[in-house]
mmCIF file with all atom_site columns, C-alpha atoms in Angstrom:
data_model
loop_
_atom_site.group_PDB
_atom_site.id
_atom_site.type_symbol
_atom_site.label_atom_id
_atom_site.label_alt_id
_atom_site.label_comp_id
_atom_site.label_asym_id
_atom_site.label_entity_id
_atom_site.label_seq_id
_atom_site.pdbx_PDB_ins_code
_atom_site.Cartn_x
_atom_site.Cartn_y
_atom_site.Cartn_z
_atom_site.occupancy
_atom_site.B_iso_or_equiv
_atom_site.pdbx_formal_charge
_atom_site.auth_seq_id
_atom_site.auth_comp_id
_atom_site.auth_asym_id
_atom_site.auth_atom_id
_atom_site.pdbx_PDB_model_num
ATOM 1  C CA . MET I 1 1  ? -142.429 -57.882 -72.074 1.00 74.00 ? 1  MET I CA 1
ATOM 2  C CA . THR I 1 2  ? -139.044 -59.068 -70.835 1.00 83.00 ? 2  THR I CA 1
ATOM 3  C CA . ASN I 1 3  ? -138.582 -62.625 -69.652 1.00 93.00 ? 3  ASN I CA 1
ATOM 4  C CA . LEU I 1 4  ? -136.752 -62.763 -66.343 1.00 93.00 ? 4  LEU I CA 1
ATOM 5  C CA . THR I 1 5  ? -134.289 -65.536 -65.671 1.00 94.00 ? 5  THR I CA 1
ATOM 6  C CA . GLU I 1 6  ? -132.186 -66.623 -62.710 1.00 94.00 ? 6  GLU I CA 1
ATOM 7  C CA . LYS I 1 7  ? -129.424 -64.346 -64.038 1.00 95.00 ? 7  LYS I CA 1
ATOM 8  C CA . ASP I 1 8  ? -131.608 -61.317 -63.223 1.00 97.00 ? 8  ASP I CA 1
ATOM 9  C CA . PHE I 1 9  ? -131.512 -62.056 -59.494 1.00 98.00 ? 9  PHE I CA 1
ATOM 10 C CA . PHE I 1 10 ? -128.937 -62.094 -56.703 1.00 98.00 ? 10 PHE I CA 1
ATOM 11 C CA . PHE I 1 11 ? -129.378 -64.849 -54.120 1.00 97.00 ? 11 PHE I CA 1
ATOM 12 C CA . CYS I 1 12 ? -127.887 -63.895 -50.760 1.00 98.00 ? 12 CYS I CA 1
ATOM 13 C CA . PHE I 1 13 ? -127.195 -66.644 -48.230 1.00 97.00 ? 13 PHE I CA 1
ATOM 14 C CA . THR I 1 14 ? -125.177 -64.422 -45.872 1.00 96.00 ? 14 THR I CA 1
ATOM 15 C CA . LYS I 1 15 ? -127.137 -62.778 -43.057 1.00 96.00 ? 15 LYS I CA 1
ATOM 16 C CA . LYS I 1 16 ? -124.456 -60.130 -42.500 1.00 97.00 ? 16 LYS I CA 1
ATOM 17 C CA . LEU I 1 17 ? -124.577 -59.104 -46.175 1.00 98.00 ? 17 LEU I CA 1
ATOM 18 C CA . SER I 1 18 ? -128.372 -59.056 -46.170 1.00 98.00 ? 18 SER I CA 1
ATOM 19 C CA . ILE I 1 19 ? -128.355 -56.732 -43.142 1.00 98.00 ? 19 ILE I CA 1
ATOM 20 C CA . TYR I 1 20 ? -125.787 -54.508 -44.871 1.00 98.00 ? 20 TYR I CA 1
ATOM 21 C CA . LEU I 1 21 ? -127.927 -54.261 -48.002 1.00 98.00 ? 21 LEU I CA 1
ATOM 22 C CA . LYS I 1 22 ? -130.935 -53.301 -45.890 1.00 97.00 ? 22 LYS I CA 1
ATOM 23 C CA . GLU I 1 23 ? -128.857 -50.567 -44.223 1.00 97.00 ? 23 GLU I CA 1
ATOM 24 C CA . GLU I 1 24 ? -127.924 -49.334 -47.709 1.00 97.00 ? 24 GLU I CA 1
ATOM 25 C CA . GLY I 1 25 ? -131.633 -48.986 -48.510 1.00 98.00 ? 25 GLY I CA 1
ATOM 26 C CA . ILE I 1 26 ? -131.879 -52.002 -50.792 1.00 98.00 ? 26 ILE I CA 1
ATOM 27 C CA . SER I 1 27 ? -134.913 -54.194 -50.249 1.00 97.00 ? 27 SER I CA 1
ATOM 28 C CA . TYR I 1 28 ? -135.105 -57.869 -51.060 1.00 98.00 ? 28 TYR I CA 1
ATOM 29 C CA . ILE I 1 29 ? -137.859 -59.303 -53.229 1.00 97.00 ? 29 ILE I CA 1
ATOM 30 C CA . ILE I 1 30 ? -138.371 -62.408 -51.134 1.00 97.00 ? 30 ILE I CA 1
ATOM 31 C CA . LYS I 1 31 ? -137.002 -64.091 -48.044 1.00 98.00 ? 31 LYS I CA 1
ATOM 32 C CA . ALA I 1 32 ? -137.148 -67.868 -48.082 1.00 98.00 ? 32 ALA I CA 1
ATOM 33 C CA . ARG I 1 33 ? -135.762 -71.055 -46.616 1.00 97.00 ? 33 ARG I CA 1
ATOM 34 C CA . SER I 1 34 ? -133.727 -73.480 -48.682 1.00 95.00 ? 34 SER I CA 1
ATOM 35 C CA . ILE I 1 35 ? -135.235 -76.930 -49.102 1.00 95.00 ? 35 ILE I CA 1
ATOM 36 C CA . LYS I 1 36 ? -131.743 -78.383 -49.456 1.00 94.00 ? 36 LYS I CA 1
ATOM 37 C CA . ASP I 1 37 ? -130.259 -77.276 -46.122 1.00 95.00 ? 37 ASP I CA 1
ATOM 38 C CA . ASN I 1 38 ? -132.977 -75.191 -44.415 1.00 95.00 ? 38 ASN I CA 1
ATOM 39 C CA . ALA I 1 39 ? -130.823 -72.030 -44.647 1.00 95.00 ? 39 ALA I CA 1
ATOM 40 C CA . ILE I 1 40 ? -132.585 -68.688 -44.860 1.00 97.00 ? 40 ILE I CA 1
ATOM 41 C CA . TYR I 1 41 ? -131.748 -66.580 -47.913 1.00 98.00 ? 41 TYR I CA 1
ATOM 42 C CA . THR I 1 42 ? -132.913 -63.377 -49.545 1.00 98.00 ? 42 THR I CA 1
ATOM 43 C CA . VAL I 1 43 ? -133.364 -62.632 -53.229 1.00 98.00 ? 43 VAL I CA 1
ATOM 44 C CA . TYR I 1 44 ? -132.657 -59.261 -54.841 1.00 98.00 ? 44 TYR I CA 1
ATOM 45 C CA . HIS I 1 45 ? -133.287 -57.956 -58.329 1.00 97.00 ? 45 HIS I CA 1
ATOM 46 C CA . LYS I 1 46 ? -129.921 -57.169 -59.936 1.00 98.00 ? 46 LYS I CA 1
ATOM 47 C CA . THR I 1 47 ? -129.588 -53.431 -60.440 1.00 97.00 ? 47 THR I CA 1
ATOM 48 C CA . ASP I 1 48 ? -126.734 -50.951 -60.707 1.00 98.00 ? 48 ASP I CA 1
ATOM 49 C CA . GLU I 1 49 ? -127.574 -49.796 -57.169 1.00 98.00 ? 49 GLU I CA 1
ATOM 50 C CA . LEU I 1 50 ? -127.260 -53.348 -55.859 1.00 98.00 ? 50 LEU I CA 1
ATOM 51 C CA . GLN I 1 51 ? -123.956 -53.844 -57.682 1.00 98.00 ? 51 GLN I CA 1
ATOM 52 C CA . ARG I 1 52 ? -122.529 -50.636 -56.209 1.00 98.00 ? 52 ARG I CA 1
ATOM 53 C CA . ALA I 1 53 ? -123.541 -51.768 -52.712 1.00 98.00 ? 53 ALA I CA 1
ATOM 54 C CA . LEU I 1 54 ? -121.990 -55.215 -53.280 1.00 98.00 ? 54 LEU I CA 1
ATOM 55 C CA . ASP I 1 55 ? -118.767 -53.627 -54.524 1.00 98.00 ? 55 ASP I CA 1
ATOM 56 C CA . LYS I 1 56 ? -118.670 -51.358 -51.484 1.00 98.00 ? 56 LYS I CA 1
ATOM 57 C CA . TYR I 1 57 ? -119.320 -54.297 -49.132 1.00 98.00 ? 57 TYR I CA 1
ATOM 58 C CA . LYS I 1 58 ? -116.537 -56.276 -50.766 1.00 97.00 ? 58 LYS I CA 1
ATOM 59 C CA . LYS I 1 59 ? -114.072 -53.428 -50.164 1.00 96.00 ? 59 LYS I CA 1
ATOM 60 C CA . LEU I 1 60 ? -115.189 -53.098 -46.534 1.00 95.00 ? 60 LEU I CA 1
ATOM 61 C CA . THR I 1 61 ? -114.726 -56.787 -45.782 1.00 94.00 ? 61 THR I CA 1
ATOM 62 C CA . ARG I 1 62 ? -111.288 -57.303 -47.330 1.00 90.00 ? 62 ARG I CA 1
#
């Protein structure tokens, strides 16, 4: 069994990016609210598919 760490997850605090990922067919694991500043964020498992979508998003928003 593999132990998961924080490095295995992508924490998204940007609503626009979260919507984009959903449109790309990538689902978050959990949606939560930060205790620190009450901001809503989503958490994704890091995968090659997620990385490709993040790379694509980065190119689109330059």
